Short mmCIF file of C-alpha atoms in Angstrom, two decimals:
data_model
loop_
_atom_site.label_atom_id
_atom_site.label_comp_id
_atom_site.label_asym_id
_atom_site.label_seq_id
_atom_site.Cartn_x
_atom_site.Cartn_y
_atom_site.Cartn_z
CA UNK A 1 38.52 136.11 149.49
CA UNK A 2 34.98 136.25 150.60
CA UNK A 3 32.82 133.35 149.11
CA UNK A 4 31.15 133.94 146.34
CA UNK A 5 27.24 133.84 146.59
CA UNK A 6 25.00 132.29 143.83
CA UNK A 7 21.51 133.35 143.70
CA UNK A 8 19.39 130.53 142.12
CA UNK A 9 15.98 128.78 142.21
CA UNK A 10 16.27 126.10 145.15
CA UNK A 11 14.55 123.26 143.86
CA UNK A 12 15.84 123.08 140.19
CA UNK A 13 19.36 122.09 138.28
CA UNK A 14 18.59 124.75 135.63
CA UNK A 15 21.16 127.09 134.32
CA UNK A 16 22.45 127.61 137.71
CA UNK A 17 23.96 124.22 137.62
CA UNK A 18 26.20 124.98 134.69
CA UNK A 19 27.74 127.36 137.31
CA UNK A 20 27.75 124.81 140.49
CA UNK A 21 29.51 122.49 138.51
CA UNK A 22 32.41 124.93 137.96
CA UNK A 23 32.38 126.07 141.24
CA UNK A 24 32.62 122.36 142.77
CA UNK A 25 35.51 121.36 140.24
CA UNK A 26 37.36 124.36 141.33
CA UNK A 27 36.43 123.74 144.78
CA UNK A 28 35.99 127.47 145.62
CA UNK A 29 33.75 128.12 148.43
CA UNK A 30 30.10 129.42 147.63
CA UNK A 31 26.87 130.04 149.42
CA UNK A 32 24.01 128.61 147.38
CA UNK A 33 21.42 131.39 148.80
CA UNK A 34 18.60 130.08 147.08
CA UNK A 35 18.64 126.82 148.88
CA UNK A 36 18.87 128.54 152.44
CA UNK A 37 15.97 130.23 154.14
CA UNK A 38 15.20 133.36 153.19
CA UNK A 39 16.49 132.66 149.59
CA UNK A 40 13.49 133.78 147.67
CA UNK A 41 13.99 137.65 148.88
CA UNK A 42 17.48 137.62 147.87
CA UNK A 43 17.01 136.49 144.53
CA UNK A 44 14.33 138.96 143.98
CA UNK A 45 16.90 141.42 145.47
CA UNK A 46 19.75 140.97 142.79
CA UNK A 47 16.91 141.58 140.06
CA UNK A 48 16.11 144.57 141.36
CA UNK A 49 17.12 148.13 139.80
CA UNK A 50 15.89 149.87 142.96
CA UNK A 51 18.61 147.57 145.20
CA UNK A 52 21.04 146.94 142.55
CA UNK A 53 23.04 149.19 140.11
CA UNK A 54 23.35 146.66 137.95
CA UNK A 55 20.50 144.22 138.20
CA UNK A 56 20.08 140.94 136.18
CA UNK A 57 17.57 140.25 134.58
CA UNK A 58 17.24 136.91 135.52
CA UNK A 59 18.80 134.10 137.47
CA UNK A 60 21.74 132.68 138.02
CA UNK A 61 23.40 135.62 139.40
CA UNK A 62 26.66 135.39 141.43
CA UNK A 63 28.19 137.83 143.40
CA UNK A 64 32.06 138.19 143.76
CA UNK A 65 33.03 140.60 146.06
CA UNK A 66 31.98 144.23 144.76
CA UNK A 67 30.55 142.50 141.74
CA UNK A 68 27.40 141.10 140.90
CA UNK A 69 27.32 139.24 137.32
CA UNK A 70 24.66 137.67 135.58
CA UNK A 71 23.92 135.18 132.30
CA UNK A 72 25.32 132.06 132.74
CA UNK A 73 28.03 131.96 130.15
CA UNK A 74 29.08 135.15 131.40
CA UNK A 75 29.55 134.04 134.86
CA UNK A 76 31.53 131.10 133.58
CA UNK A 77 33.96 133.28 131.49
CA UNK A 78 34.85 134.99 134.94
CA UNK A 79 35.05 131.70 136.60
CA UNK A 80 36.63 130.30 133.92
CA UNK A 81 39.78 133.01 133.58
CA UNK A 82 40.02 133.15 137.41
CA UNK A 83 40.12 129.34 138.62
CA UNK A 84 41.91 127.88 135.55
CA UNK A 85 38.65 126.34 133.88
CA UNK A 86 39.80 128.25 130.63
CA UNK A 87 42.69 128.59 128.81
CA UNK A 88 45.19 131.48 129.23
CA UNK A 89 45.14 133.01 125.95
CA UNK A 90 42.48 135.26 124.09
CA UNK A 91 41.97 133.29 121.39
CA UNK A 92 41.36 129.97 123.66
CA UNK A 93 38.99 132.01 125.86
CA UNK A 94 37.30 133.13 122.84
CA UNK A 95 36.64 129.62 121.75
CA UNK A 96 35.73 128.88 124.91
CA UNK A 97 32.82 131.29 125.15
CA UNK A 98 31.68 130.37 121.58
CA UNK A 99 31.39 127.09 122.47
CA UNK A 100 29.46 127.91 125.62
CA UNK A 101 27.27 129.88 123.86
CA UNK A 102 26.53 127.24 121.66
CA UNK A 103 25.65 124.83 124.66
CA UNK A 104 23.18 127.63 125.81
CA UNK A 105 21.39 127.67 122.25
CA UNK A 106 20.53 124.20 122.65
CA UNK A 107 19.87 124.49 126.35
CA UNK A 108 17.18 126.71 125.57
CA UNK A 109 16.18 124.55 122.68
CA UNK A 110 15.49 121.67 125.45
CA UNK A 111 13.51 124.47 127.48
CA UNK A 112 11.25 125.31 124.74
CA UNK A 113 10.77 121.82 123.76
CA UNK A 114 8.21 121.30 126.67
CA UNK A 115 7.33 125.31 126.71
CA UNK A 116 7.20 126.35 122.79
CA UNK A 117 4.29 128.87 123.12
CA UNK A 118 4.46 130.76 126.65
CA UNK A 119 6.86 130.51 130.03
CA UNK A 120 4.05 131.57 131.67
CA UNK A 121 1.54 128.71 130.86
CA UNK A 122 1.67 125.28 132.45
CA UNK A 123 3.11 122.44 130.17
CA UNK A 124 -0.70 120.57 130.10
CA UNK A 125 -1.77 123.81 128.41
CA UNK A 126 0.94 123.56 125.54
CA UNK A 127 1.30 119.77 125.61
CA UNK A 128 0.04 119.83 121.94
CA UNK A 129 2.88 122.08 120.96
CA UNK A 130 5.27 120.66 122.63
CA UNK A 131 4.68 117.37 120.79
CA UNK A 132 5.22 118.92 117.43
CA UNK A 133 8.69 121.27 118.93
CA UNK A 134 9.77 118.07 120.97
CA UNK A 135 9.86 115.90 117.85
CA UNK A 136 11.85 118.81 116.08
CA UNK A 137 14.03 118.98 118.91
CA UNK A 138 14.74 115.01 119.03
CA UNK A 139 14.97 114.81 114.99
CA UNK A 140 16.79 117.64 113.85
CA UNK A 141 18.41 120.01 116.52
CA UNK A 142 20.11 117.16 119.26
CA UNK A 143 21.52 115.71 116.20
CA UNK A 144 22.52 118.99 114.64
CA UNK A 145 24.04 120.08 117.87
CA UNK A 146 25.90 116.82 119.33
CA UNK A 147 26.92 116.28 116.13
CA UNK A 148 28.60 119.61 116.13
CA UNK A 149 30.08 118.97 119.51
CA UNK A 150 31.30 115.58 118.31
CA UNK A 151 33.13 117.07 115.44
CA UNK A 152 34.65 120.03 118.01
CA UNK A 153 36.59 116.94 120.13
CA UNK A 154 37.56 115.27 117.10
CA UNK A 155 39.24 118.53 115.37
CA UNK A 156 41.32 119.02 119.32
CA UNK A 157 44.97 118.49 118.17
CA UNK A 158 45.29 118.02 121.87
CA UNK A 159 45.25 114.71 123.77
CA UNK A 160 42.91 113.96 127.03
CA UNK A 161 39.63 114.20 125.36
CA UNK A 162 38.88 117.78 126.38
CA UNK A 163 36.79 120.24 124.19
CA UNK A 164 39.53 122.91 124.27
CA UNK A 165 43.31 122.27 124.03
CA UNK A 166 44.87 119.34 127.05
CA UNK A 167 43.24 120.82 129.80
CA UNK A 168 39.77 120.30 131.40
CA UNK A 169 37.56 123.65 130.84
CA UNK A 170 34.23 124.83 132.10
CA UNK A 171 33.02 123.89 128.73
CA UNK A 172 33.65 120.24 129.33
CA UNK A 173 31.78 120.18 132.60
CA UNK A 174 29.05 122.08 130.50
CA UNK A 175 29.13 119.18 127.88
CA UNK A 176 28.57 116.44 130.66
CA UNK A 177 25.94 118.46 132.03
CA UNK A 178 24.27 118.84 128.68
CA UNK A 179 24.26 114.92 127.78
CA UNK A 180 23.24 114.07 131.57
CA UNK A 181 20.22 116.51 131.04
CA UNK A 182 19.24 114.97 127.41
CA UNK A 183 19.32 111.57 128.66
CA UNK A 184 17.04 112.48 131.36
CA UNK A 185 14.64 114.19 129.35
CA UNK A 186 14.88 111.77 126.24
CA UNK A 187 15.97 108.63 127.60
CA UNK A 188 14.68 106.14 124.23
CA UNK A 189 16.41 108.96 122.01
CA UNK A 190 19.78 109.35 123.40
CA UNK A 191 19.89 105.50 123.79
CA UNK A 192 19.39 105.12 120.12
CA UNK A 193 21.53 108.46 118.81
CA UNK A 194 24.42 108.10 121.32
CA UNK A 195 26.71 105.51 119.51
CA UNK A 196 27.20 108.55 117.08
CA UNK A 197 29.08 110.60 119.52
CA UNK A 198 31.42 108.26 121.27
CA UNK A 199 33.94 111.26 122.08
CA UNK A 200 30.97 113.43 123.61
CA UNK A 201 29.80 109.96 125.98
CA UNK A 202 33.66 109.80 126.91
CA UNK A 203 33.89 112.92 127.88
CA UNK A 204 30.58 112.72 130.13
CA UNK A 205 32.22 109.98 131.59
CA UNK A 206 35.49 111.68 132.20
CA UNK A 207 34.28 114.33 134.03
CA UNK A 208 31.48 112.43 135.89
CA UNK A 209 34.76 110.64 137.26
CA UNK A 210 36.43 113.54 138.28
CA UNK A 211 37.19 113.42 142.36
CA UNK A 212 35.31 116.68 142.78
CA UNK A 213 32.64 116.10 140.79
CA UNK A 214 31.97 112.88 141.40
CA UNK A 215 31.75 113.62 144.97
CA UNK A 216 29.17 116.81 143.97
CA UNK A 217 27.08 114.44 142.32
CA UNK A 218 26.68 112.11 145.35
CA UNK A 219 26.08 115.06 147.51
CA UNK A 220 22.89 116.26 148.48
CA UNK A 221 24.24 119.59 147.20
CA UNK A 222 23.31 118.24 143.59
CA UNK A 223 19.32 118.60 143.03
CA UNK A 224 17.73 115.68 141.01
CA UNK A 225 16.57 116.23 137.70
CA UNK A 226 12.63 117.07 137.80
CA UNK A 227 9.85 118.14 135.89
CA UNK A 228 10.30 121.63 137.07
CA UNK A 229 13.42 122.25 135.47
CA UNK A 230 14.87 122.70 132.01
CA UNK A 231 15.11 119.07 131.10
CA UNK A 232 12.00 117.41 131.73
CA UNK A 233 11.07 113.74 131.30
CA UNK A 234 7.69 113.65 129.63
CA UNK A 235 7.90 110.33 128.00
CA UNK A 236 5.55 111.72 125.25
CA UNK A 237 7.72 114.02 124.29
CA UNK A 238 10.44 111.33 123.77
CA UNK A 239 8.22 109.38 121.11
CA UNK A 240 8.74 107.47 118.46
CA UNK A 241 10.32 108.42 115.20
CA UNK A 242 8.32 109.47 112.07
CA UNK A 243 4.66 110.29 110.67
CA UNK A 244 2.95 113.42 111.03
CA UNK A 245 5.11 116.52 110.82
CA UNK A 246 7.81 115.03 108.34
CA UNK A 247 5.45 114.02 105.82
CA UNK A 248 4.96 117.42 105.80
CA UNK A 249 8.11 118.56 104.42
CA UNK B 1 45.88 144.74 109.34
CA UNK B 2 43.87 142.64 106.80
CA UNK B 3 40.18 143.49 106.81
CA UNK B 4 37.64 141.75 108.56
CA UNK B 5 35.76 139.52 107.03
CA UNK B 6 32.20 138.94 107.74
CA UNK B 7 29.98 135.68 106.80
CA UNK B 8 26.32 135.96 107.41
CA UNK B 9 23.25 135.13 105.32
CA UNK B 10 23.19 137.73 102.18
CA UNK B 11 19.60 138.79 102.28
CA UNK B 12 18.52 139.27 105.91
CA UNK B 13 19.71 141.47 108.73
CA UNK B 14 19.50 139.06 111.38
CA UNK B 15 22.14 138.36 113.86
CA UNK B 16 24.73 139.67 111.49
CA UNK B 17 23.33 142.93 111.72
CA UNK B 18 24.77 143.32 115.72
CA UNK B 19 28.02 142.87 113.99
CA UNK B 20 27.67 144.99 110.89
CA UNK B 21 26.63 148.09 113.36
CA UNK B 22 29.73 147.70 115.50
CA UNK B 23 32.27 147.41 112.36
CA UNK B 24 30.09 150.19 110.78
CA UNK B 25 30.31 152.74 113.65
CA UNK B 26 33.91 151.97 114.13
CA UNK B 27 34.75 152.64 110.42
CA UNK B 28 37.02 149.40 110.52
CA UNK B 29 37.00 147.81 106.85
CA UNK B 30 35.31 144.53 106.48
CA UNK B 31 34.22 142.32 103.42
CA UNK B 32 30.82 141.21 103.78
CA UNK B 33 31.35 137.85 101.93
CA UNK B 34 27.69 136.44 101.99
CA UNK B 35 26.59 139.15 100.04
CA UNK B 36 29.45 138.72 97.27
CA UNK B 37 29.58 136.22 94.34
CA UNK B 38 30.77 132.67 95.58
CA UNK B 39 29.29 133.76 99.38
CA UNK B 40 27.70 130.91 100.09
CA UNK B 41 30.23 128.01 99.81
CA UNK B 42 32.33 130.53 101.90
CA UNK B 43 29.80 130.53 104.42
CA UNK B 44 29.49 126.78 104.32
CA UNK B 45 33.04 126.44 104.22
CA UNK B 46 33.54 128.11 107.84
CA UNK B 47 31.02 125.70 109.26
CA UNK B 48 32.87 122.39 108.12
CA UNK B 49 34.74 120.71 110.72
CA UNK B 50 37.08 119.29 107.52
CA UNK B 51 37.83 122.85 106.53
CA UNK B 52 38.03 124.92 109.84
CA UNK B 53 39.75 123.37 112.97
CA UNK B 54 37.56 125.71 115.20
CA UNK B 55 34.29 125.34 113.15
CA UNK B 56 31.01 127.72 113.90
CA UNK B 57 27.99 126.00 114.39
CA UNK B 58 26.13 129.10 112.55
CA UNK B 59 26.57 132.42 111.14
CA UNK B 60 27.20 135.07 111.69
CA UNK B 61 31.16 134.50 112.21
CA UNK B 62 34.16 136.62 111.91
CA UNK B 63 37.50 136.32 110.37
CA UNK B 64 39.81 138.47 111.94
CA UNK B 65 43.50 137.48 110.88
CA UNK B 66 44.02 134.00 111.99
CA UNK B 67 41.06 133.84 114.15
CA UNK B 68 38.15 132.69 113.20
CA UNK B 69 35.02 133.82 116.09
CA UNK B 70 31.73 132.72 116.03
CA UNK B 71 28.57 133.54 118.07
CA UNK B 72 27.29 137.24 118.00
CA UNK B 73 28.06 138.14 121.63
CA UNK B 74 31.32 136.87 121.14
CA UNK B 75 32.25 138.51 118.15
CA UNK B 76 30.97 141.89 119.73
CA UNK B 77 33.07 140.94 122.71
CA UNK B 78 36.06 140.83 120.88
CA UNK B 79 35.25 144.17 118.60
CA UNK B 80 34.05 146.18 121.74
CA UNK B 81 37.47 145.76 123.09
CA UNK B 82 39.55 146.16 119.83
CA UNK B 83 37.72 149.30 118.61
CA UNK B 84 36.72 151.27 121.92
CA UNK B 85 33.44 150.16 121.96
CA UNK B 86 33.55 148.29 125.41
CA UNK B 87 35.05 150.06 128.74
CA UNK B 88 38.60 149.15 129.50
CA UNK B 89 37.74 147.67 132.93
CA UNK B 90 37.02 143.82 133.84
CA UNK B 91 34.20 144.75 135.46
CA UNK B 92 32.36 147.17 132.54
CA UNK B 93 33.13 144.40 130.03
CA UNK B 94 31.41 141.85 131.92
CA UNK B 95 28.64 143.98 132.09
CA UNK B 96 28.58 145.10 129.03
CA UNK B 97 28.70 141.16 128.01
CA UNK B 98 25.88 140.62 130.16
CA UNK B 99 23.54 143.22 128.69
CA UNK B 100 24.34 141.69 125.41
CA UNK B 101 23.11 138.22 126.12
CA UNK B 102 19.90 139.51 127.55
CA UNK B 103 19.43 141.21 124.32
CA UNK B 104 20.50 137.85 122.50
CA UNK B 105 17.60 136.21 124.51
CA UNK B 106 15.11 138.63 123.61
CA UNK B 107 16.30 138.21 119.52
CA UNK B 108 15.71 134.27 119.96
CA UNK B 109 12.03 134.96 121.62
CA UNK B 110 11.61 137.38 118.78
CA UNK B 111 12.90 134.75 116.30
CA UNK B 112 10.54 131.99 117.86
CA UNK B 113 7.56 134.32 117.90
CA UNK B 114 7.24 133.24 114.18
CA UNK B 115 8.71 129.89 114.46
CA UNK B 116 7.37 128.60 117.76
CA UNK B 117 7.90 125.05 116.22
CA UNK B 118 10.70 124.35 114.11
CA UNK B 119 12.79 126.69 111.85
CA UNK B 120 12.87 123.94 109.36
CA UNK B 121 8.88 124.14 108.64
CA UNK B 122 7.26 127.75 107.34
CA UNK B 123 5.54 130.19 108.85
CA UNK B 124 2.28 129.12 107.42
CA UNK B 125 2.59 125.58 108.98
CA UNK B 126 2.88 127.10 112.44
CA UNK B 127 0.66 130.15 112.49
CA UNK B 128 -1.66 128.99 114.61
CA UNK B 129 0.93 128.00 116.92
CA UNK B 130 2.78 131.61 115.96
CA UNK B 131 -0.36 133.35 117.24
CA UNK B 132 -0.73 132.39 120.43
CA UNK B 133 3.28 132.71 121.03
CA UNK B 134 3.20 136.14 119.71
CA UNK B 135 0.60 137.10 122.11
CA UNK B 136 2.79 136.05 124.75
CA UNK B 137 5.86 138.10 123.35
CA UNK B 138 3.72 140.78 122.89
CA UNK B 139 2.16 141.02 126.17
CA UNK B 140 4.67 139.65 128.70
CA UNK B 141 8.11 139.19 127.06
CA UNK B 142 8.31 142.70 125.54
CA UNK B 143 7.22 144.70 128.46
CA UNK B 144 9.73 142.63 130.82
CA UNK B 145 12.70 142.93 128.52
CA UNK B 146 12.22 146.70 127.44
CA UNK B 147 11.31 147.58 131.09
CA UNK B 148 14.60 146.43 132.36
CA UNK B 149 16.60 147.91 129.80
CA UNK B 150 14.82 150.86 130.21
CA UNK B 151 15.95 150.75 134.23
CA UNK B 152 19.27 149.64 133.12
CA UNK B 153 19.76 153.03 131.16
CA UNK B 154 18.10 154.95 134.15
CA UNK B 155 20.53 153.27 136.71
CA UNK B 156 23.46 154.45 134.70
CA UNK B 157 24.83 157.11 137.20
CA UNK B 158 26.81 158.87 134.36
CA UNK B 159 25.23 161.05 131.64
CA UNK B 160 25.28 160.66 128.17
CA UNK B 161 22.33 158.66 127.91
CA UNK B 162 24.19 155.48 127.22
CA UNK B 163 23.75 151.92 128.57
CA UNK B 164 27.06 151.47 130.08
CA UNK B 165 29.27 154.09 131.34
CA UNK B 166 29.73 157.84 129.56
CA UNK B 167 30.50 156.44 125.89
CA UNK B 168 28.98 154.42 123.25
CA UNK B 169 29.16 150.71 123.66
CA UNK B 170 28.52 148.11 121.52
CA UNK B 171 25.49 147.30 123.92
CA UNK B 172 23.84 150.79 122.76
CA UNK B 173 23.90 149.74 119.09
CA UNK B 174 22.58 146.69 119.87
CA UNK B 175 19.44 148.36 121.73
CA UNK B 176 18.78 150.66 118.68
CA UNK B 177 18.62 147.24 116.54
CA UNK B 178 16.46 146.17 118.68
CA UNK B 179 14.17 148.72 118.91
CA UNK B 180 13.95 149.15 115.17
CA UNK B 181 13.61 145.32 114.90
CA UNK B 182 10.46 145.41 117.51
CA UNK B 183 9.17 148.61 115.37
CA UNK B 184 9.09 146.80 112.13
CA UNK B 185 7.76 143.35 113.46
CA UNK B 186 5.00 145.01 115.91
CA UNK B 187 4.31 148.49 114.88
CA UNK B 188 0.38 148.86 116.82
CA UNK B 189 2.33 146.96 119.99
CA UNK B 190 5.32 149.38 119.85
CA UNK B 191 3.47 152.17 119.36
CA UNK B 192 1.33 151.51 122.44
CA UNK B 193 3.78 150.42 124.83
CA UNK B 194 7.24 153.10 123.65
CA UNK B 195 5.77 155.80 125.79
CA UNK B 196 6.74 153.64 128.77
CA UNK B 197 10.56 153.77 127.66
CA UNK B 198 11.49 157.08 126.88
CA UNK B 199 15.53 156.47 128.00
CA UNK B 200 15.53 153.34 125.45
CA UNK B 201 13.98 155.29 122.44
CA UNK B 202 16.17 158.40 123.28
CA UNK B 203 18.97 156.21 122.85
CA UNK B 204 17.63 154.57 119.48
CA UNK B 205 17.63 158.39 118.04
CA UNK B 206 20.87 159.24 119.49
CA UNK B 207 22.56 155.85 118.11
CA UNK B 208 20.37 156.60 114.57
CA UNK B 209 21.77 159.89 114.12
CA UNK B 210 25.42 159.06 114.47
CA UNK B 211 27.32 159.83 111.22
CA UNK B 212 28.56 156.28 110.58
CA UNK B 213 25.49 154.82 111.80
CA UNK B 214 23.19 157.17 109.49
CA UNK B 215 25.25 156.92 106.69
CA UNK B 216 25.25 153.37 106.84
CA UNK B 217 21.15 153.14 107.40
CA UNK B 218 20.70 154.93 104.15
CA UNK B 219 23.69 153.17 102.06
CA UNK B 220 23.01 149.87 100.21
CA UNK B 221 24.76 147.78 102.70
CA UNK B 222 21.87 147.86 104.91
CA UNK B 223 19.61 145.22 103.87
CA UNK B 224 15.74 146.52 104.63
CA UNK B 225 13.98 143.96 107.02
CA UNK B 226 12.01 141.59 105.54
CA UNK B 227 9.85 138.78 106.25
CA UNK B 228 13.05 136.16 106.12
CA UNK B 229 14.71 137.64 109.03
CA UNK B 230 14.41 137.60 112.47
CA UNK B 231 12.00 140.51 112.55
CA UNK B 232 8.84 140.04 110.61
CA UNK B 233 6.13 141.90 110.10
CA UNK B 234 3.09 139.58 110.21
CA UNK B 235 0.00 141.95 110.82
CA UNK B 236 -1.75 138.65 112.81
CA UNK B 237 1.04 138.84 115.16
CA UNK B 238 0.96 142.35 115.79
CA UNK B 239 -2.35 141.74 118.07
CA UNK B 240 -5.43 144.29 118.27
CA UNK B 241 -5.30 147.61 117.58
CA UNK B 242 -4.66 150.03 120.10
CA UNK B 243 -8.34 151.31 121.38
CA UNK B 244 -8.53 154.49 119.21
CA UNK B 245 -7.98 152.21 116.04
CA UNK B 246 -9.97 149.66 117.10
CA UNK B 247 -13.25 151.15 115.75
CA UNK B 248 -11.85 151.13 111.92
CA UNK B 249 -11.86 147.18 111.91
#
């Protein structure tokens, strides 16, 4: 099999990281072209309808032989089925995809916590609005989403602490990344809230300790979190609780 | 087969509408429980981890026999495969799902154009921010997304004017709904921009004229667009009038 080719921005984890974690856990060879020389023109090309019959709207994009696959959850569905990172049954696969889509929703909201007005403006140009949105994200959305995932773990009748069934799936890898990202961006908030989600934190630790993931996280292939990515550490967005907005409700 | 049960809010089209259109086109029986008596407790129940083994995070949710399926794109993937609203090949199905996920992205942005700060606050409490976000949505995001879908239609080598292959898929139904929703919410913007997307508009018209869809749109089952849904008509978010009309202001 030809190695997969991953097309993603070279300087951030971003949504590409969910794909990288699946590829690393499965130990399948892949070329992370964005990080190589001439990476950017290659990314531009997979988005170009004049070049590709089925262009993607945005990275990440995965080339698998003749197939070009866009959208993070779609790529993970493909990789999960191919590399035993998803259940075999249709019901199990739909459930994995449903959970991954819900992870994608909270990831999009994490992004919008620092860019609530426009992704075409700098953070500093929407900082005031970001403070208001981040407050809602910290106080309403993080607890709602992570509380949901904690209950999903609790409801899984199989042993092992995984999200779905008795084996690791790509959903577990993505939940690890979600926790890691939220901890990076909202350290105070997460320190305060985490005790509510013991199963999620245990899953995070279990994924981090898997040999392939542990090796990856220590490697240069893991780009550090930074303030160009989805999860950004702006202390003013991690602020102390209540006051202005909640008084208006 | 037992009829499907759809769980969705009773007073809006929202994300449930993408599912309804697929069910209506396929002419499969379904119960829209949210609109019936005791609908709300039934919706609450499918989100409750104490009741359902695999609870959904949010509606829409579809019950198909023993399966409970959440997340719009996931439901459509299921229905598409089951009711000939998706291609038979894995490649074709991935491409449909990829396009549907991109539609979901623009739909989420349409929602955030009137709720950029918090879905827990009223529109009037975030109107100023909504004006800024809606401007970005009108001038940057609508052209980028719809330009992308126009090129997808152009790139499809098969005849018929569909998004994928030579037959109708759930993606076509969703593109119809996207155009209809954007026209409702941003009538001036769309009137100005639509000539750029002749294939998308032709697809919209073709879907609207399909017998099952035409009958549905005329029925009481089609909830009218309104200002509680995703696509809301707030004139201040639709910006300036076209040059020819601005003299009237």
